């Protein structure tokens, strides 16, 4: 079934009508903790369900970056309560948690191998992001950690049936959170654009996302300008649509250990290596290029990207992004072990990169992070 999407300020009243049309009686709500009330989500949910004759079951006691043990607890609670719909309202970790609980309610199998068998019908699922950046509301995969190792569970039935994207939930997000999630969206869009799996469709989503995100990010993060915040929410959605097809690449592949071992938030972890990789991937010698289109066409794509970013020369791009990331307040991290980062590179994501990384390149990128 094609996802139904409501985007923008006018999406506010959609939840009530969706729940009414589905006929929900027992709602399983996956939500954040303090952020749930601070961003206005609590009032929104309570107002939507007040006229309905239904019961709300809330699940929120889980860590950021979903752990498989938390998914199992949530699934047990869902089954015990006999809920008939799953609603997620929160950031990327919240939506990923809801995706996984809803999926494993119906499917059994090995998440490490993405090998599943459907045993029950899916429950209806509505996702409502309260941060702008993860794109989780637009993708058919979800991240789960087991023993500090990140796994991406992918299946068409992981995508939510309905997504309600109301940018007002992001208006009061702390600056650092807005910077982390927003940069993640920008990185997703650019990575999808240069990914070896990029298509004309994903390119159109990625370009639209970059156009919305690039100039609006500093204004949204540093000045809280409403129009810019609205554009970031929309840009995040289109970035999610882009990676839903093309997937992420090297910057994401090297980011996960910074999060699981050093508690660096995901978007910040992606930003650490991004200046290196944008220089690395936008100036690829023909003999090192491994994409699915011709090298000439790839160069033409990169020229379009540079035009959007308003960068004249490829040798300036790393410097431009270092300044941009600093402007967002995403500083370097101190004291990480290179061996831990290298041994935890996500090779599935790395394989999507248009240029292969040798051991020397991997050392270079880690050395490029100022310690």
mmCIF file of C-alpha atoms in Angstrom:
data_model
loop_
_atom_site.group_PDB
_atom_site.id
_atom_site.type_symbol
_atom_site.label_atom_id
_atom_site.label_comp_id
_atom_site.label_asym_id
_atom_site.label_seq_id
_atom_site.Cartn_x
_atom_site.Cartn_y
_atom_site.Cartn_z
ATOM 1 C CA UNK A 1 0.000 0.000 0.000
ATOM 2 C CA UNK A 2 1.304 3.459 -0.895
ATOM 3 C CA UNK A 3 2.053 5.649 2.108
ATOM 4 C CA UNK A 4 -0.428 8.447 2.796
ATOM 5 C CA UNK A 5 1.406 11.668 3.707
ATOM 6 C CA UNK A 6 0.103 14.904 5.241
ATOM 7 C CA UNK A 7 2.736 17.630 5.144
ATOM 8 C CA UNK A 8 2.747 21.124 6.644
ATOM 9 C CA UNK A 9 0.891 23.241 9.215
ATOM 10 C CA UNK A 10 -2.490 22.083 7.918
ATOM 11 C CA UNK A 11 -1.672 18.500 8.921
ATOM 12 C CA UNK A 12 -2.505 19.242 12.582
ATOM 13 C CA UNK A 13 -6.051 17.860 12.584
ATOM 14 C CA UNK A 14 -5.290 14.768 10.507
ATOM 15 C CA UNK A 15 -4.611 12.339 13.358
ATOM 16 C CA UNK A 16 -8.158 12.469 14.724
ATOM 17 C CA UNK A 17 -9.704 11.817 11.321
ATOM 18 C CA UNK A 18 -7.258 8.987 10.585
ATOM 19 C CA UNK A 19 -7.966 7.249 13.902
ATOM 20 C CA UNK A 20 -11.696 7.733 13.403
ATOM 21 C CA UNK A 21 -11.607 6.286 9.881
ATOM 22 C CA UNK A 22 -9.523 3.289 10.966
ATOM 23 C CA UNK A 23 -11.875 2.677 13.897
ATOM 24 C CA UNK A 24 -9.136 2.325 16.501
ATOM 25 C CA UNK A 25 -10.135 1.267 20.025
ATOM 26 C CA UNK A 26 -6.758 0.455 21.602
ATOM 27 C CA UNK A 27 -3.895 2.731 20.568
ATOM 28 C CA UNK A 28 -0.307 1.658 21.203
ATOM 29 C CA UNK A 29 1.610 4.946 21.428
ATOM 30 C CA UNK A 30 5.399 4.912 21.114
ATOM 31 C CA UNK A 31 6.716 8.296 22.220
ATOM 32 C CA UNK A 32 9.624 10.243 23.637
ATOM 33 C CA UNK A 33 10.055 11.109 27.294
ATOM 34 C CA UNK A 34 10.394 14.769 28.317
ATOM 35 C CA UNK A 35 10.258 15.926 24.707
ATOM 36 C CA UNK A 36 6.760 14.475 24.358
ATOM 37 C CA UNK A 37 5.261 17.268 26.433
ATOM 38 C CA UNK A 38 7.773 20.011 25.680
ATOM 39 C CA UNK A 39 7.238 19.955 21.913
ATOM 40 C CA UNK A 40 3.440 19.956 22.164
ATOM 41 C CA UNK A 41 2.948 16.321 21.198
ATOM 42 C CA UNK A 42 1.149 15.401 24.440
ATOM 43 C CA UNK A 43 -1.535 18.041 23.931
ATOM 44 C CA UNK A 44 -1.830 17.063 20.275
ATOM 45 C CA UNK A 45 -2.365 13.357 21.034
ATOM 46 C CA UNK A 46 -4.809 13.960 23.884
ATOM 47 C CA UNK A 47 -6.859 16.392 21.799
ATOM 48 C CA UNK A 48 -7.000 13.952 18.891
ATOM 49 C CA UNK A 49 -8.234 10.985 20.923
ATOM 50 C CA UNK A 50 -10.489 12.830 23.410
ATOM 51 C CA UNK A 51 -13.626 12.575 21.192
ATOM 52 C CA UNK A 52 -12.928 8.909 20.436
ATOM 53 C CA UNK A 53 -13.996 5.940 22.521
ATOM 54 C CA UNK A 54 -10.540 4.390 22.791
ATOM 55 C CA UNK A 55 -7.760 3.492 25.236
ATOM 56 C CA UNK A 56 -4.176 4.726 25.023
ATOM 57 C CA UNK A 57 -1.216 2.497 25.965
ATOM 58 C CA UNK A 58 2.098 4.364 26.107
ATOM 59 C CA UNK A 59 5.585 2.929 25.596
ATOM 60 C CA UNK A 60 8.500 5.258 26.197
ATOM 61 C CA UNK A 61 10.983 3.608 28.579
ATOM 62 C CA UNK A 62 13.696 2.779 26.067
ATOM 63 C CA UNK A 63 17.091 4.166 25.125
ATOM 64 C CA UNK A 64 17.923 6.282 22.133
ATOM 65 C CA UNK A 65 19.246 4.266 19.206
ATOM 66 C CA UNK A 66 16.890 1.267 19.640
ATOM 67 C CA UNK A 67 18.276 -1.841 21.303
ATOM 68 C CA UNK A 68 16.833 -5.241 20.419
ATOM 69 C CA UNK A 69 16.028 -5.843 24.110
ATOM 70 C CA UNK A 70 13.859 -2.697 24.139
ATOM 71 C CA UNK A 71 12.077 -3.819 20.986
ATOM 72 C CA UNK A 72 11.286 -7.157 22.630
ATOM 73 C CA UNK A 73 9.866 -5.424 25.735
ATOM 74 C CA UNK A 74 7.731 -3.164 23.600
ATOM 75 C CA UNK A 75 6.446 -6.082 21.560
ATOM 76 C CA UNK A 76 5.477 -7.975 24.720
ATOM 77 C CA UNK A 77 3.567 -4.930 25.986
ATOM 78 C CA UNK A 78 1.791 -4.487 22.647
ATOM 79 C CA UNK A 79 0.641 -8.118 22.628
ATOM 80 C CA UNK A 80 -0.437 -8.029 26.280
ATOM 81 C CA UNK A 81 -2.661 -4.991 25.726
ATOM 82 C CA UNK A 82 -4.164 -6.231 22.481
ATOM 83 C CA UNK A 83 -3.714 -2.874 20.743
ATOM 84 C CA UNK A 84 -5.193 -2.503 17.261
ATOM 85 C CA UNK A 85 -3.010 0.347 15.941
ATOM 86 C CA UNK A 86 0.528 1.666 16.439
ATOM 87 C CA UNK A 87 1.166 5.418 16.569
ATOM 88 C CA UNK A 88 4.692 6.840 16.853
ATOM 89 C CA UNK A 89 5.311 10.471 17.783
ATOM 90 C CA UNK A 90 8.882 11.563 18.372
ATOM 91 C CA UNK A 91 12.332 11.646 16.827
ATOM 92 C CA UNK A 92 14.040 9.058 14.672
ATOM 93 C CA UNK A 93 14.710 6.593 17.487
ATOM 94 C CA UNK A 94 11.059 6.699 18.565
ATOM 95 C CA UNK A 95 9.790 6.103 15.037
ATOM 96 C CA UNK A 96 12.348 3.336 14.441
ATOM 97 C CA UNK A 97 11.271 1.683 17.701
ATOM 98 C CA UNK A 98 7.619 1.759 16.633
ATOM 99 C CA UNK A 99 8.527 0.441 13.175
ATOM 100 C CA UNK A 100 10.346 -2.525 14.679
ATOM 101 C CA UNK A 101 7.653 -3.361 17.244
ATOM 102 C CA UNK A 102 4.907 -3.208 14.643
ATOM 103 C CA UNK A 103 6.930 -5.230 12.122
ATOM 104 C CA UNK A 104 7.947 -7.997 14.535
ATOM 105 C CA UNK A 105 4.352 -8.281 15.733
ATOM 106 C CA UNK A 106 3.577 -9.739 12.304
ATOM 107 C CA UNK A 107 6.903 -11.142 11.128
ATOM 108 C CA UNK A 108 9.317 -13.699 12.548
ATOM 109 C CA UNK A 109 12.855 -14.249 11.379
ATOM 110 C CA UNK A 110 16.521 -13.269 11.624
ATOM 111 C CA UNK A 111 16.933 -9.484 11.614
ATOM 112 C CA UNK A 112 20.690 -9.856 10.979
ATOM 113 C CA UNK A 113 19.986 -11.605 7.680
ATOM 114 C CA UNK A 114 16.797 -9.694 6.805
ATOM 115 C CA UNK A 115 15.056 -13.045 6.396
ATOM 116 C CA UNK A 116 11.420 -12.901 7.562
ATOM 117 C CA UNK A 117 8.177 -14.865 7.398
ATOM 118 C CA UNK A 118 4.811 -13.176 7.866
ATOM 119 C CA UNK A 119 2.624 -14.845 10.513
ATOM 120 C CA UNK A 120 -0.031 -12.188 11.264
ATOM 121 C CA UNK A 121 -1.656 -9.287 9.494
ATOM 122 C CA UNK A 122 0.014 -5.942 10.034
ATOM 123 C CA UNK A 123 -1.461 -3.441 12.455
ATOM 124 C CA UNK A 124 -2.165 0.035 11.019
ATOM 125 C CA UNK A 125 0.750 2.376 11.712
ATOM 126 C CA UNK A 126 0.896 6.195 11.847
ATOM 127 C CA UNK A 127 4.239 8.026 12.212
ATOM 128 C CA UNK A 128 4.503 11.650 13.375
ATOM 129 C CA UNK A 129 8.039 13.118 13.548
ATOM 130 C CA UNK A 130 8.825 15.780 16.131
ATOM 131 C CA UNK A 131 12.358 16.410 14.872
ATOM 132 C CA UNK A 132 13.423 17.393 11.374
ATOM 133 C CA UNK A 133 16.210 15.255 10.036
ATOM 134 C CA UNK A 134 16.091 11.500 10.435
ATOM 135 C CA UNK A 135 13.658 10.838 7.575
ATOM 136 C CA UNK A 136 12.452 7.740 9.411
ATOM 137 C CA UNK A 137 8.841 8.607 8.576
ATOM 138 C CA UNK A 138 9.655 8.102 4.880
ATOM 139 C CA UNK A 139 11.772 4.929 4.855
ATOM 140 C CA UNK A 140 11.180 1.185 4.772
ATOM 141 C CA UNK A 141 14.066 0.364 7.104
ATOM 142 C CA UNK A 142 14.823 0.836 10.793
ATOM 143 C CA UNK A 143 18.007 0.816 12.844
ATOM 144 C CA UNK A 144 18.473 -1.537 15.781
ATOM 145 C CA UNK A 145 21.571 -2.135 17.918
ATOM 146 C CA UNK A 146 22.658 -5.463 19.367
ATOM 147 C CA UNK A 147 25.869 -5.656 21.401
ATOM 148 C CA UNK A 148 26.761 -2.142 20.201
ATOM 149 C CA UNK A 149 26.602 -3.257 16.579
ATOM 150 C CA UNK A 150 24.181 -1.375 14.341
ATOM 151 C CA UNK A 151 21.852 -3.404 12.121
ATOM 152 C CA UNK A 152 19.471 -2.031 9.510
ATOM 153 C CA UNK A 153 16.257 -4.019 9.208
ATOM 154 C CA UNK A 154 14.764 -3.496 5.759
ATOM 155 C CA UNK A 155 11.358 -4.580 4.446
ATOM 156 C CA UNK A 156 8.520 -2.938 2.540
ATOM 157 C CA UNK A 157 6.194 -3.508 5.512
ATOM 158 C CA UNK A 158 8.369 -1.434 7.850
ATOM 159 C CA UNK A 159 7.207 1.822 6.239
ATOM 160 C CA UNK A 160 4.347 3.475 8.108
ATOM 161 C CA UNK A 161 0.928 3.528 6.430
ATOM 162 C CA UNK A 162 0.364 7.193 7.245
ATOM 163 C CA UNK A 163 2.854 9.949 8.001
ATOM 164 C CA UNK A 164 1.808 13.290 9.491
ATOM 165 C CA UNK A 165 4.575 15.899 9.253
ATOM 166 C CA UNK A 166 3.708 18.978 11.279
ATOM 167 C CA UNK A 167 6.731 21.312 11.539
ATOM 168 C CA UNK A 168 5.343 23.089 14.626
ATOM 169 C CA UNK A 169 6.623 20.198 16.775
ATOM 170 C CA UNK A 170 10.180 21.224 15.861
ATOM 171 C CA UNK A 171 9.880 24.911 16.770
ATOM 172 C CA UNK A 172 11.121 24.549 20.343
ATOM 173 C CA UNK A 173 13.755 21.872 19.810
ATOM 174 C CA UNK A 174 17.130 22.743 21.384
ATOM 175 C CA UNK A 175 19.714 24.192 19.004
ATOM 176 C CA UNK A 176 22.041 21.204 19.246
ATOM 177 C CA UNK A 177 19.256 18.708 18.531
ATOM 178 C CA UNK A 178 18.099 20.763 15.540
ATOM 179 C CA UNK A 179 21.661 20.889 14.225
ATOM 180 C CA UNK A 180 22.230 17.147 14.622
ATOM 181 C CA UNK A 181 18.986 16.056 13.005
ATOM 182 C CA UNK A 182 19.079 18.713 10.310
ATOM 183 C CA UNK A 183 22.611 17.876 9.244
ATOM 184 C CA UNK A 184 21.677 14.205 9.126
ATOM 185 C CA UNK A 185 18.956 15.095 6.614
ATOM 186 C CA UNK A 186 21.361 17.133 4.480
ATOM 187 C CA UNK A 187 23.901 14.305 4.540
ATOM 188 C CA UNK A 188 21.200 11.798 3.592
ATOM 189 C CA UNK A 189 20.179 13.881 0.595
ATOM 190 C CA UNK A 190 23.747 14.342 -0.678
ATOM 191 C CA UNK A 191 24.680 10.716 -0.034
ATOM 192 C CA UNK A 192 21.570 9.497 -1.847
ATOM 193 C CA UNK A 193 22.514 11.738 -4.767
ATOM 194 C CA UNK A 194 25.997 10.236 -5.201
ATOM 195 C CA UNK A 195 25.033 6.672 -4.141
ATOM 196 C CA UNK A 196 25.646 3.921 -6.699
ATOM 197 C CA UNK A 197 21.940 3.034 -6.316
ATOM 198 C CA UNK A 198 20.680 6.507 -7.219
ATOM 199 C CA UNK A 199 17.862 6.700 -9.766
ATOM 200 C CA UNK A 200 16.158 9.574 -11.540
ATOM 201 C CA UNK A 201 13.413 9.397 -8.922
ATOM 202 C CA UNK A 202 15.785 9.444 -5.939
ATOM 203 C CA UNK A 203 17.813 12.230 -7.568
ATOM 204 C CA UNK A 204 14.693 14.381 -7.852
ATOM 205 C CA UNK A 205 13.925 13.854 -4.151
ATOM 206 C CA UNK A 206 17.558 14.476 -3.155
ATOM 207 C CA UNK A 207 17.897 17.703 -5.145
ATOM 208 C CA UNK A 208 14.635 19.045 -3.746
ATOM 209 C CA UNK A 209 15.806 18.189 -0.221
ATOM 210 C CA UNK A 210 19.211 19.847 -0.690
ATOM 211 C CA UNK A 211 17.586 23.000 -2.052
ATOM 212 C CA UNK A 212 15.333 23.182 1.012
ATOM 213 C CA UNK A 213 17.995 22.282 3.563
ATOM 214 C CA UNK A 214 21.264 23.925 2.522
ATOM 215 C CA UNK A 215 20.379 27.604 2.944
ATOM 216 C CA UNK A 216 17.713 27.127 5.595
ATOM 217 C CA UNK A 217 19.704 25.062 8.090
ATOM 218 C CA UNK A 218 21.763 27.889 9.642
ATOM 219 C CA UNK A 219 18.665 30.101 9.868
ATOM 220 C CA UNK A 220 16.574 27.333 11.417
ATOM 221 C CA UNK A 221 19.249 26.275 13.921
ATOM 222 C CA UNK A 222 20.634 29.660 14.962
ATOM 223 C CA UNK A 223 17.687 32.020 14.518
ATOM 224 C CA UNK A 224 14.606 29.759 14.774
ATOM 225 C CA UNK A 225 13.024 31.438 11.755
ATOM 226 C CA UNK A 226 9.636 29.786 11.243
ATOM 227 C CA UNK A 227 9.781 29.632 7.449
ATOM 228 C CA UNK A 228 13.210 28.001 7.619
ATOM 229 C CA UNK A 229 12.043 25.496 10.241
ATOM 230 C CA UNK A 230 9.115 24.581 7.986
ATOM 231 C CA UNK A 231 11.492 24.099 5.060
ATOM 232 C CA UNK A 232 13.768 21.874 7.141
ATOM 233 C CA UNK A 233 10.831 19.624 8.082
ATOM 234 C CA UNK A 234 9.855 19.289 4.443
ATOM 235 C CA UNK A 235 13.447 18.831 3.323
ATOM 236 C CA UNK A 236 13.922 16.070 5.872
ATOM 237 C CA UNK A 237 10.952 14.205 4.424
ATOM 238 C CA UNK A 238 12.308 14.410 0.866
ATOM 239 C CA UNK A 239 15.755 13.327 2.053
ATOM 240 C CA UNK A 240 14.110 10.301 3.640
ATOM 241 C CA UNK A 241 12.355 9.559 0.347
ATOM 242 C CA UNK A 242 15.730 9.750 -1.416
ATOM 243 C CA UNK A 243 17.550 7.308 0.887
ATOM 244 C CA UNK A 244 14.522 5.018 0.829
ATOM 245 C CA UNK A 245 15.610 4.282 -2.751
ATOM 246 C CA UNK A 246 19.350 4.985 -2.922
ATOM 247 C CA UNK A 247 20.450 4.405 0.715
ATOM 248 C CA UNK A 248 23.300 6.133 2.546
ATOM 249 C CA UNK A 249 27.022 5.767 1.911
ATOM 250 C CA UNK A 250 30.458 6.261 3.482
ATOM 251 C CA UNK A 251 29.747 9.096 5.987
ATOM 252 C CA UNK A 252 26.948 7.056 7.537
ATOM 253 C CA UNK A 253 28.987 3.851 7.331
ATOM 254 C CA UNK A 254 31.682 5.361 9.565
ATOM 255 C CA UNK A 255 29.332 7.166 11.940
ATOM 256 C CA UNK A 256 27.759 4.352 13.939
ATOM 257 C CA UNK A 257 30.675 3.494 16.226
ATOM 258 C CA UNK A 258 30.953 7.141 17.300
ATOM 259 C CA UNK A 259 27.366 6.806 18.526
ATOM 260 C CA UNK A 260 27.464 3.334 20.071
ATOM 261 C CA UNK A 261 30.911 3.658 21.734
ATOM 262 C CA UNK A 262 31.230 7.403 22.410
ATOM 263 C CA UNK A 263 27.591 8.546 22.671
ATOM 264 C CA UNK A 264 27.949 11.079 19.874
ATOM 265 C CA UNK A 265 24.432 11.772 18.513
ATOM 266 C CA UNK A 266 23.932 10.293 15.072
ATOM 267 C CA UNK A 267 23.769 13.482 13.007
ATOM 268 C CA UNK A 268 26.839 14.873 14.768
ATOM 269 C CA UNK A 269 28.669 11.600 14.125
ATOM 270 C CA UNK A 270 27.882 11.856 10.409
ATOM 271 C CA UNK A 271 29.112 15.473 10.357
ATOM 272 C CA UNK A 272 32.520 14.484 11.753
ATOM 273 C CA UNK A 273 33.709 12.850 8.534
ATOM 274 C CA UNK A 274 31.462 14.571 6.003
ATOM 275 C CA UNK A 275 33.919 17.320 4.911
ATOM 276 C CA UNK A 276 36.445 14.637 3.958
ATOM 277 C CA UNK A 277 33.923 12.518 2.084
ATOM 278 C CA UNK A 278 32.339 15.311 0.096
ATOM 279 C CA UNK A 279 35.787 16.185 -1.236
ATOM 280 C CA UNK A 280 36.573 12.489 -1.746
ATOM 281 C CA UNK A 281 33.366 11.698 -3.633
ATOM 282 C CA UNK A 282 33.040 14.837 -5.747
ATOM 283 C CA UNK A 283 36.463 14.548 -7.367
ATOM 284 C CA UNK A 284 36.732 10.872 -8.303
ATOM 285 C CA UNK A 285 39.331 9.811 -10.902
ATOM 286 C CA UNK A 286 37.658 7.775 -13.625
ATOM 287 C CA UNK A 287 39.688 4.654 -12.780
ATOM 288 C CA UNK A 288 38.439 4.779 -9.144
ATOM 289 C CA UNK A 289 34.782 5.435 -9.950
ATOM 290 C CA UNK A 290 32.413 2.492 -9.351
ATOM 291 C CA UNK A 291 28.954 3.961 -9.915
ATOM 292 C CA UNK A 292 26.203 2.631 -12.169
ATOM 293 C CA UNK A 293 26.159 5.610 -14.536
ATOM 294 C CA UNK A 294 29.079 6.769 -16.688
ATOM 295 C CA UNK A 295 31.841 8.772 -15.086
ATOM 296 C CA UNK A 296 30.980 11.675 -17.423
ATOM 297 C CA UNK A 297 27.340 11.678 -16.260
ATOM 298 C CA UNK A 298 28.468 11.459 -12.642
ATOM 299 C CA UNK A 299 30.661 14.543 -13.105
ATOM 300 C CA UNK A 300 27.672 16.354 -14.614
ATOM 301 C CA UNK A 301 25.613 15.428 -11.534
ATOM 302 C CA UNK A 302 28.305 16.744 -9.213
ATOM 303 C CA UNK A 303 28.385 20.017 -11.144
ATOM 304 C CA UNK A 304 24.639 20.371 -10.489
ATOM 305 C CA UNK A 305 25.294 19.752 -6.791
ATOM 306 C CA UNK A 306 28.013 22.401 -6.717
ATOM 307 C CA UNK A 307 25.659 24.875 -8.375
ATOM 308 C CA UNK A 308 23.057 24.323 -5.645
ATOM 309 C CA UNK A 309 25.726 24.671 -2.945
ATOM 310 C CA UNK A 310 27.152 27.736 -4.736
ATOM 311 C CA UNK A 311 30.676 26.356 -4.682
ATOM 312 C CA UNK A 312 32.867 27.198 -7.667
ATOM 313 C CA UNK A 313 35.807 24.843 -7.215
ATOM 314 C CA UNK A 314 35.942 21.257 -6.041
ATOM 315 C CA UNK A 315 39.049 21.917 -3.935
ATOM 316 C CA UNK A 316 37.015 24.323 -1.767
ATOM 317 C CA UNK A 317 34.221 21.942 -0.885
ATOM 318 C CA UNK A 318 35.819 20.417 2.216
ATOM 319 C CA UNK A 319 36.581 23.885 3.606
ATOM 320 C CA UNK A 320 33.013 25.047 2.865
ATOM 321 C CA UNK A 321 31.546 22.126 4.795
ATOM 322 C CA UNK A 322 33.934 22.526 7.709
ATOM 323 C CA UNK A 323 32.751 26.112 8.078
ATOM 324 C CA UNK A 324 29.107 25.131 7.605
ATOM 325 C CA UNK A 325 29.304 22.436 10.285
ATOM 326 C CA UNK A 326 31.038 24.853 12.674
ATOM 327 C CA UNK A 327 28.285 27.397 12.026
ATOM 328 C CA UNK A 328 25.765 24.786 13.163
ATOM 329 C CA UNK A 329 27.723 24.209 16.368
ATOM 330 C CA UNK A 330 28.799 20.657 15.568
ATOM 331 C CA UNK A 331 32.369 20.521 16.841
ATOM 332 C CA UNK A 332 34.886 17.701 16.592
ATOM 333 C CA UNK A 333 35.078 15.017 19.265
ATOM 334 C CA UNK A 334 38.085 14.170 21.382
ATOM 335 C CA UNK A 335 39.753 10.959 22.378
ATOM 336 C CA UNK A 336 38.363 8.195 20.185
ATOM 337 C CA UNK A 337 40.166 4.952 19.362
ATOM 338 C CA UNK A 338 40.727 4.629 15.620
ATOM 339 C CA UNK A 339 40.763 0.845 15.851
ATOM 340 C CA UNK A 340 37.234 0.803 17.311
ATOM 341 C CA UNK A 341 35.910 3.043 14.536
ATOM 342 C CA UNK A 342 37.633 1.040 11.796
ATOM 343 C CA UNK A 343 36.516 -2.342 13.128
ATOM 344 C CA UNK A 344 32.887 -1.160 13.300
ATOM 345 C CA UNK A 345 32.513 0.347 9.834
ATOM 346 C CA UNK A 346 29.148 -0.663 8.365
ATOM 347 C CA UNK A 347 30.253 -2.381 5.153
ATOM 348 C CA UNK A 348 26.702 -2.590 3.761
ATOM 349 C CA UNK A 349 26.522 1.212 3.688
ATOM 350 C CA UNK A 350 30.146 1.556 2.570
ATOM 351 C CA UNK A 351 29.427 -0.562 -0.508
ATOM 352 C CA UNK A 352 26.959 2.096 -1.688
ATOM 353 C CA UNK A 353 29.756 4.661 -1.972
ATOM 354 C CA UNK A 354 30.758 5.633 -5.538
ATOM 355 C CA UNK A 355 34.452 5.369 -4.699
ATOM 356 C CA UNK A 356 36.100 2.495 -2.833
ATOM 357 C CA UNK A 357 38.061 3.246 0.328
ATOM 358 C CA UNK A 358 41.513 1.765 0.835
ATOM 359 C CA UNK A 359 43.012 1.408 4.292
ATOM 360 C CA UNK A 360 45.018 4.561 3.610
ATOM 361 C CA UNK A 361 41.865 6.540 2.812
ATOM 362 C CA UNK A 362 40.179 5.280 5.978
ATOM 363 C CA UNK A 363 43.163 6.389 8.054
ATOM 364 C CA UNK A 364 43.168 9.735 6.231
ATOM 365 C CA UNK A 365 39.526 10.409 7.023
ATOM 366 C CA UNK A 366 39.998 9.664 10.714
ATOM 367 C CA UNK A 367 43.166 11.773 10.795
ATOM 368 C CA UNK A 368 41.179 14.601 9.189
ATOM 369 C CA UNK A 369 39.065 14.894 12.341
ATOM 370 C CA UNK A 370 40.842 17.356 14.580
ATOM 371 C CA UNK A 371 41.698 15.697 17.885
#
